[in-house]
Structures are given as structure tokens and as C-alpha cells.
Amino acid sequence: MNAKKHSTLDHALDNYSTADFLLSDHFVNHQLEPTPETALLWETWLAGNPPNRHEWDRAVYLLESIRLGLSHYAGQVISEEAIEALLARIRETNRQYSVPVRSIGRVRWMAAAVVLVLSGLLAYWWHGRHDSESYYAERMAGLQSKYTERVNRSRAVETIVLSDSSVVRLAPGSRISFNPSWDGASRVVYLSGEADFEVTRDIRKPFLVYANEVVTRVLGTQFTVRAFDAEGKVLVNVKSGQVSVSKDDVPEKGNVQDASGLLLLPNQQAVFSRRSEEFSKSIVSEPRVIGVENEMPSFEYDAVPVTRVIGDLEKAYGISILYNREQLKNCELSASLKTETFEEKLRVICTTINADYQKLDGQVVIHGGECR
């Protein structure tokens, strides 16, 4: 995808704002009615224009907040027809102003202000709900007093060391509850907000994190869970080891073995949409090397078979890369890739062999390629 395919995104590639995306009919249509084709096009465009990723993520969050808030509100006050009408008006507004964003001036900022005010009102409505409607509050109401709660009201990350030596880094505005003695069959933690976990391995007692509608189950690993009540998604990001995530249907039983979900490996993440109640799996935005440093490949190549280079990437980052071995068997690479990121390494490889790649379901798929 390139900027010419976006009538409202045809100015400097590194200078898009959240409002620019929200005013793009292509962006809104993809968020409301995504298809595999539009997902691939947007992911390819973002990969080629990385400075825009942050503003893209903000625009996705704002639009998802609007959709989630309207969905919940409909069950109490307004009809589904009214919601559809509002979403249709968003699309229609974008069509009416399908001109270069930098040139629409006052109209651009008025439209952006409408979206931001609406999302702000929805956030206020979320926070203003009675605590009994919060997943975390519901769980806490049913727990015994032996659970300890820690709340991070500061502006810095708070480090908590649990009795099994597991470490929790609790983000500002987050709270967590746990049983200090771990006297049950599993180590159960309840989270509202965001936290990084470094779990001490214990095969006898799995470690369970309940956060909104999602339960994350591990034996020992490093991962991050983000699940704020006001957000429309739950994110689980794996740094090392493996994690299983599933929908939390029976939190009081602490048993998720029969629940359907996803298995996540290092450098993979799962996003649970609270609106559609569906999981999606992908590669994290910035994969990091996961192996032991002295066992890592040098990433220095002089006429080395591309198949070996791809194998080095898989070993270093733990990410599966699918490609046609027969088609690439005669390809070689001469390059230094010591300082490049995972994404940059992939681009160098694909440029060398005249191929392209796609990130799909937590893996990389290399398409094409030819060497003589």
C-alpha cells in the first residue's frame, strides 16, 4: 500500500497524525469491516512507514473505544440502528472530505475534535460506571480476605516480589491482587491495568493471570499483560518461554485447560477484542533476540546460502519463517546484519533475492524469490 491509495494520506510519509488516520475512509472502513486483503495492505504500508506506527495505534484505540462504548451503551439506552447510523455518519464525513488533509484546515480540526470529544466522553462513561460492572471488581467481591491488593498510584512502575520469587512490575494506574501464601493448586493473580511478569518456574503450580475477559496460564516465563477497564482490547506479549491465553469463562475455578485459546511463543503477542470476543495472534512490533548471547549467530555473511541466513533468524528470534526451500536453494547473501533489527534483516534478505514477506498469525511468510 502506498500513500496514493489514501486520498487523505498523501502528504509527508513520516508526519501523519491521529486525526489524519481518523479522517481516512480507508482507515475507518478497515477498522469497521477488516478483510485479509486490507489487513495485509495496511501492515505492508506501516512496515514501510514506521514513523507513523504510534499515531496509527492511537487512532485504532480511539476508534475501538468509540465502537466498544457504543456497543455497551446500546444495551441500555440506544438501539443498534442508532449505532449503525452513527458509524455510517463517520464514513460519510470521511468521504465528503477526501482531499489532502493538510489543505482542509479548519474542517480537519473540527472533525478531529468531534472524534476526540466523543472518545473522551466514552472514556468518562467507562470510568464512571459502578465498580460492580468491572471484571476486576466482580472478582474481588467474590474472593476471601486472604488476598492482598497492591495499587500503583504513582507515576513510576512499581516492582513487587511475590512469595515464590516471581517479580511483577506494575504500571501506573494499575492494581493487582494475589494470595501471598500460594496455598492453592495454582498461583492466581488478578490484574486491572498493565504489568510485566517474570514468573519463577514451578511445574506443580501453574501461574494464572486473570485480566478482564482473558486468563493467561504459564509455568515460568516473562510476559506482559495489558487490560485496562476503559480499553477495548486485552494484550498479552511474550518475552521468553511460552504462554497460553484463553477466554475467562469460569474465573472462580482457576482451571483453563478446557478453554479454547492460543499458544504464544517468544516475540509473539495475542490481542483479545472485547467487542467481538475473538483472539488474534501476531509478531510483536519490535522482536528481540531471545537466545544466549554466546550461542547467537554472528550475522556476518560472505556468499552464505540464504537458507542458512533464514535459519539464523529463526534461531535468534524464535520466529518461524516459512518459504520455498527449493526455490531459494541457489540464493546466497553477502552482508553484515549485526546491527539491524529483525524487520531490517528481513528486508535485506528479501531485497537480495527479489522477494517480499508477510507477517501472518505470529509467523513470517516469504513470497517469491529467485536466484541463478
Coordinates of C-alpha atoms in Angstrom, one line a residue:
M1 CA 0.0 0.0 0.0
N2 CA 1.2 3.5 -0.7
A3 CA 0.0 6.9 0.2
K4 CA -1.6 7.4 -3.2
K5 CA -4.2 4.8 -2.3
H6 CA -5.3 7.0 0.6
S7 CA -6.8 10.2 -0.6
T8 CA -6.4 11.7 2.8
L9 CA -2.9 10.4 3.4
D10 CA -0.9 11.8 0.6
H11 CA 1.5 14.2 2.4
A12 CA 4.8 13.5 4.1
L13 CA 5.1 9.8 5.0
D14 CA 6.6 10.5 8.4
N15 CA 4.2 13.2 9.5
Y16 CA 0.7 11.7 9.9
S17 CA -1.3 12.5 13.0
T18 CA -4.0 10.5 14.8
A19 CA -6.6 12.8 13.2
D20 CA -5.2 12.1 9.7
F21 CA -5.9 8.4 10.1
L22 CA -9.4 9.0 11.6
L23 CA -10.3 11.2 8.6
S24 CA -9.2 8.5 6.2
D25 CA -12.1 6.5 4.7
H26 CA -9.7 3.6 4.0
F27 CA -8.6 3.5 7.6
V28 CA -12.1 3.7 9.1
N29 CA -13.5 1.1 6.7
H30 CA -10.7 -1.3 7.5
Q31 CA -11.3 -0.9 11.3
L32 CA -15.0 -1.4 11.0
E33 CA -15.0 -4.2 8.3
P34 CA -11.5 -5.6 8.1
T35 CA -10.6 -8.2 5.5
P36 CA -7.4 -10.3 5.0
E37 CA -6.6 -8.1 2.0
T38 CA -6.9 -4.8 3.8
A39 CA -5.0 -6.1 6.8
L40 CA -2.1 -7.1 4.5
L41 CA -2.1 -3.8 2.7
W42 CA -2.1 -1.7 5.9
E43 CA 0.6 -3.9 7.6
T44 CA 2.8 -3.6 4.5
W45 CA 2.3 0.2 4.4
L46 CA 3.1 0.6 8.1
A47 CA 6.2 -1.6 7.7
G48 CA 7.4 0.7 5.0
N49 CA 6.5 3.8 7.0
P50 CA 7.4 3.0 10.6
P51 CA 7.4 6.6 12.0
N52 CA 3.6 6.5 11.6
R53 CA 3.0 3.4 13.8
H54 CA 2.5 5.4 17.1
E55 CA -0.2 7.6 15.6
W56 CA -1.8 4.6 13.9
D57 CA -2.1 2.8 17.2
R58 CA -3.7 5.8 18.9
A59 CA -6.2 6.1 16.1
V60 CA -7.1 2.4 16.4
Y61 CA -7.5 2.8 20.1
L62 CA -9.8 5.8 19.8
L63 CA -12.0 4.3 17.1
E64 CA -12.2 1.0 19.1
S65 CA -13.2 2.9 22.2
I66 CA -16.0 4.5 20.3
R67 CA -17.2 1.2 19.0
L68 CA -16.9 -0.6 22.3
G69 CA -18.6 2.2 24.2
L70 CA -21.5 2.5 21.8
S71 CA -21.9 -1.3 21.8
H72 CA -22.3 -1.4 25.6
Y73 CA -24.4 1.8 25.7
A74 CA -26.8 0.3 23.1
G75 CA -27.9 -2.4 25.5
Q76 CA -29.1 0.2 28.0
V77 CA -30.1 3.4 26.2
I78 CA -30.0 3.4 22.4
S79 CA -30.8 1.0 19.6
E80 CA -28.5 -0.9 17.3
E81 CA -30.0 1.1 14.4
A82 CA -28.8 4.3 16.1
I83 CA -25.3 2.9 16.4
E84 CA -25.2 1.9 12.8
A85 CA -26.3 5.4 11.8
L86 CA -23.5 7.0 13.8
L87 CA -20.9 4.8 12.3
A88 CA -22.4 5.5 8.8
R89 CA -22.0 9.2 9.5
I90 CA -18.3 8.7 10.4
R91 CA -17.8 7.0 7.0
E92 CA -19.9 9.7 5.2
T93 CA -17.9 12.5 6.8
N94 CA -14.7 11.0 5.6
R95 CA -16.0 10.6 2.0
Q96 CA -17.0 14.3 2.0
Y97 CA -13.6 15.4 2.9
S98 CA -11.5 13.1 0.8
V99 CA -8.9 15.8 0.0
P100 CA -5.3 16.3 1.2
V101 CA -5.6 16.6 5.0
R102 CA -3.1 19.5 5.2
S103 CA -5.3 21.6 2.9
I104 CA -8.7 21.3 4.7
G105 CA -7.6 23.4 7.6
R106 CA -10.4 24.2 9.9
V107 CA -12.6 21.4 8.7
R108 CA -9.9 18.9 9.6
W109 CA -9.6 20.0 13.1
M110 CA -13.3 20.3 13.6
A111 CA -13.9 16.7 12.5
A112 CA -10.9 15.5 14.6
A113 CA -12.3 17.4 17.6
V114 CA -15.7 15.6 17.3
V115 CA -13.9 12.3 17.3
L116 CA -11.7 13.1 20.3
V117 CA -14.6 14.6 22.3
L118 CA -16.7 11.5 21.6
S119 CA -13.9 9.2 22.6
G120 CA -13.3 11.3 25.8
L121 CA -17.0 11.1 26.7
L122 CA -16.9 7.3 26.3
A123 CA -13.8 7.0 28.4
Y124 CA -15.5 9.1 31.1
W125 CA -18.6 6.9 30.9
W126 CA -16.4 3.8 31.2
H127 CA -14.6 5.1 34.3
G128 CA -17.9 6.4 35.8
R129 CA -19.6 3.0 35.8
H130 CA -20.4 1.3 39.1
D131 CA -17.5 -0.9 40.2
S132 CA -19.7 -4.0 40.1
E133 CA -19.6 -3.8 36.3
S134 CA -15.8 -4.1 36.3
Y135 CA -14.4 -7.6 35.8
Y136 CA -11.7 -6.9 38.4
A137 CA -14.2 -5.6 40.9
E138 CA -16.5 -8.6 40.4
R139 CA -13.7 -11.0 41.1
M140 CA -12.6 -9.1 44.2
A141 CA -16.1 -9.1 45.6
G142 CA -16.1 -12.9 45.4
L143 CA -12.7 -13.5 46.9
Q144 CA -11.8 -14.2 50.5
S145 CA -10.0 -11.7 52.6
K146 CA -6.7 -13.6 52.4
Y147 CA -6.0 -11.9 49.1
T148 CA -3.6 -8.9 49.2
E149 CA -4.1 -6.0 46.8
R150 CA -1.4 -3.6 45.6
V151 CA -2.3 -0.4 43.8
N152 CA 0.2 1.7 41.9
R153 CA -1.0 5.3 42.3
S154 CA 2.4 6.8 41.4
R155 CA 3.8 7.8 38.1
A156 CA 6.5 5.2 38.0
V157 CA 6.5 1.4 37.6
E158 CA 6.3 -0.4 41.0
T159 CA 8.2 -3.6 41.5
I160 CA 6.5 -6.3 43.6
V161 CA 8.3 -9.6 44.6
L162 CA 5.9 -12.4 45.3
S163 CA 6.5 -15.2 47.8
D164 CA 7.6 -17.6 45.1
S165 CA 10.3 -15.0 44.0
S166 CA 8.2 -14.1 40.9
V167 CA 8.5 -10.4 40.0
V168 CA 5.7 -8.2 39.0
R169 CA 6.3 -4.7 37.5
L170 CA 3.1 -2.9 38.0
A171 CA 2.4 0.1 35.7
P172 CA 1.0 3.4 37.0
G173 CA -2.8 3.4 37.4
S174 CA -2.8 -0.4 37.7
R175 CA -3.8 -2.8 40.6
I176 CA -3.2 -6.4 41.3
S177 CA -4.5 -9.0 43.9
F178 CA -2.9 -12.2 44.9
N179 CA -2.7 -14.8 47.8
P180 CA 0.7 -14.2 49.5
S181 CA 0.8 -17.9 50.7
W182 CA 0.0 -19.6 47.3
D183 CA -1.8 -22.3 49.3
G184 CA -4.0 -23.5 46.4
A185 CA -3.3 -25.8 43.4
S186 CA -2.2 -22.8 41.3
R187 CA -0.7 -19.4 41.7
V188 CA -3.5 -17.0 40.9
V189 CA -3.2 -13.3 40.2
Y190 CA -5.9 -10.8 39.3
L191 CA -4.9 -7.7 37.3
S192 CA -6.6 -4.5 36.3
G193 CA -4.2 -2.4 34.2
E194 CA -0.8 -3.4 32.9
A195 CA 2.0 -5.4 34.4
D196 CA 5.2 -7.2 33.3
F197 CA 5.6 -10.6 34.9
E198 CA 8.8 -12.6 35.4
V199 CA 7.5 -15.9 36.8
T200 CA 9.6 -18.4 38.7
R201 CA 9.1 -21.8 37.2
D202 CA 7.1 -24.4 39.2
I203 CA 5.6 -27.3 37.2
R204 CA 3.4 -28.2 40.3
K205 CA 1.7 -24.9 40.4
P206 CA 0.8 -23.1 37.2
F207 CA 0.7 -19.3 37.3
L208 CA -2.6 -17.8 36.2
V209 CA -3.2 -14.1 35.5
Y210 CA -6.9 -13.1 35.2
A211 CA -7.3 -9.8 33.4
N212 CA -10.7 -8.7 32.1
E213 CA -12.1 -11.5 29.9
V214 CA -8.7 -13.2 29.4
V215 CA -6.8 -15.7 31.5
T216 CA -3.1 -16.2 30.9
R217 CA -1.5 -19.5 32.0
V218 CA 2.2 -20.2 32.4
L219 CA 4.6 -22.4 34.3
G220 CA 7.6 -20.0 34.2
T221 CA 8.4 -17.2 31.8
Q222 CA 8.4 -13.5 31.1
F223 CA 5.4 -11.7 29.6
T224 CA 3.3 -8.6 29.7
V225 CA -0.4 -8.3 30.2
R226 CA -2.3 -5.0 29.4
A227 CA -6.0 -5.0 30.4
F228 CA -7.4 -1.6 31.5
D229 CA -11.2 -1.5 32.1
A230 CA -11.5 1.5 29.7
E231 CA -9.8 -0.2 26.8
G232 CA -11.5 -2.3 24.2
K233 CA -8.7 -4.9 23.9
V234 CA -6.6 -7.2 26.2
L235 CA -2.9 -7.6 25.1
V236 CA -0.6 -10.4 26.1
N237 CA 3.0 -10.1 24.9
V238 CA 5.6 -12.9 25.4
K239 CA 9.3 -12.2 26.0
S240 CA 10.5 -15.7 26.8
G241 CA 9.1 -19.2 27.4
Q242 CA 5.6 -20.0 26.3
V243 CA 2.2 -18.8 27.4
S244 CA -1.4 -20.0 26.8
V245 CA -4.2 -17.4 26.6
S246 CA -7.9 -18.2 26.6
K247 CA -11.2 -16.5 27.3
D248 CA -12.0 -16.4 31.0
D249 CA -15.4 -18.1 31.4
V250 CA -15.0 -19.6 34.8
P251 CA -12.6 -17.5 36.8
E252 CA -13.6 -18.9 40.2
K253 CA -12.4 -22.4 39.3
G254 CA -8.9 -21.4 38.3
N255 CA -8.9 -24.1 35.5
V256 CA -8.4 -23.1 31.9
Q257 CA -7.3 -26.4 30.5
D258 CA -10.6 -27.0 28.7
A259 CA -10.9 -23.5 27.3
S260 CA -10.0 -22.7 23.7
G261 CA -7.3 -20.1 23.1
L262 CA -3.9 -19.6 21.7
L263 CA -0.4 -20.8 22.5
L264 CA 2.2 -17.9 22.4
L265 CA 5.9 -18.3 21.9
P266 CA 8.6 -15.6 22.4
N267 CA 8.2 -12.5 20.3
Q268 CA 4.5 -13.3 19.7
Q269 CA 1.5 -11.5 21.1
A270 CA -2.2 -12.1 21.4
V271 CA -4.9 -9.4 21.2
F272 CA -8.4 -10.1 22.5
S273 CA -11.1 -7.9 21.2
R274 CA -13.6 -7.3 23.9
R275 CA -16.2 -6.3 21.4
S276 CA -16.0 -9.4 19.1
E277 CA -14.7 -11.7 21.8
E278 CA -12.1 -13.0 19.4
F279 CA -8.3 -13.5 19.7
S280 CA -5.7 -12.6 17.1
K281 CA -2.0 -13.6 17.1
S282 CA 0.8 -11.6 15.6
I283 CA 4.5 -10.9 15.9
V284 CA 5.4 -8.2 18.4
S285 CA 6.2 -4.8 16.9
E286 CA 10.0 -4.9 17.8
P287 CA 11.2 -8.6 18.2
R288 CA 14.2 -9.0 20.3
V289 CA 17.0 -11.7 20.4
I290 CA 16.0 -14.4 22.8
G291 CA 18.9 -16.8 22.8
V292 CA 22.1 -16.9 24.8
E293 CA 24.5 -14.3 23.5
N294 CA 27.5 -16.6 23.1
E295 CA 25.3 -19.0 21.1
M296 CA 24.0 -16.4 18.7
P297 CA 25.0 -16.3 15.0
S298 CA 27.4 -13.5 14.0
F299 CA 25.1 -12.2 11.3
E300 CA 28.2 -11.6 9.2
Y301 CA 27.8 -13.2 5.8
D302 CA 30.0 -13.7 2.8
A303 CA 28.3 -15.7 0.0
V304 CA 26.4 -17.7 2.5
P305 CA 23.3 -19.6 1.4
V306 CA 20.1 -17.7 2.2
T307 CA 18.5 -20.7 3.7
R308 CA 21.2 -20.7 6.4
V309 CA 20.6 -16.9 7.0
I310 CA 16.9 -17.5 7.4
G311 CA 17.7 -20.3 9.9
D312 CA 19.9 -17.9 11.9
L313 CA 17.0 -15.5 12.2
E314 CA 14.7 -18.2 13.4
K315 CA 17.2 -19.4 16.0
A316 CA 17.9 -15.8 17.2
Y317 CA 14.4 -14.6 17.4
G318 CA 12.4 -17.7 17.9
I319 CA 10.1 -16.7 15.0
S320 CA 9.0 -19.3 12.4
I321 CA 9.8 -18.2 8.8
L322 CA 8.1 -20.1 6.0
Y323 CA 9.5 -20.1 2.5
N324 CA 10.1 -22.3 -0.6
R325 CA 13.4 -24.1 0.1
E326 CA 13.6 -25.5 -3.4
Q327 CA 13.1 -22.1 -5.0
L328 CA 15.8 -20.4 -2.8
K329 CA 18.3 -23.2 -2.7
N330 CA 20.7 -21.4 -5.0
C331 CA 20.4 -18.0 -3.3
E332 CA 23.4 -16.5 -1.4
L333 CA 23.8 -13.4 0.7
S334 CA 26.8 -11.2 1.4
A335 CA 26.1 -8.6 4.0
S336 CA 26.6 -7.6 7.6
L337 CA 23.4 -7.7 9.6
K338 CA 24.8 -7.3 13.1
T339 CA 23.1 -4.0 14.0
E340 CA 19.9 -4.3 12.0
T341 CA 16.6 -5.0 13.7
F342 CA 14.6 -8.2 12.8
E343 CA 12.5 -6.2 10.4
E344 CA 15.5 -4.7 8.7
K345 CA 17.2 -8.1 8.4
L346 CA 14.1 -9.4 6.6
R347 CA 14.1 -6.5 4.2
V348 CA 17.8 -7.0 3.3
I349 CA 17.2 -10.7 2.6
C350 CA 14.1 -10.2 0.6
T351 CA 15.6 -7.3 -1.5
T352 CA 18.6 -9.6 -2.2
I353 CA 16.5 -12.4 -3.5
N354 CA 13.8 -10.3 -5.2
A355 CA 11.1 -11.5 -2.8
D356 CA 8.6 -10.0 -0.3
Y357 CA 7.3 -11.1 3.0
Q358 CA 4.2 -11.1 5.1
K359 CA 3.7 -11.4 8.9
L360 CA 0.8 -13.7 9.5
D361 CA -0.5 -15.4 12.6
G362 CA 2.7 -15.0 14.5
Q363 CA 4.9 -16.2 11.7
V364 CA 6.7 -14.7 8.7
V365 CA 5.9 -16.0 5.2
I366 CA 8.4 -15.1 2.4
H367 CA 6.8 -15.0 -1.1
G368 CA 8.7 -15.4 -4.3
G369 CA 12.4 -15.1 -4.7
E370 CA 14.7 -16.2 -7.5
C371 CA 18.5 -16.8 -7.8
R372 CA 20.6 -18.1 -10.7

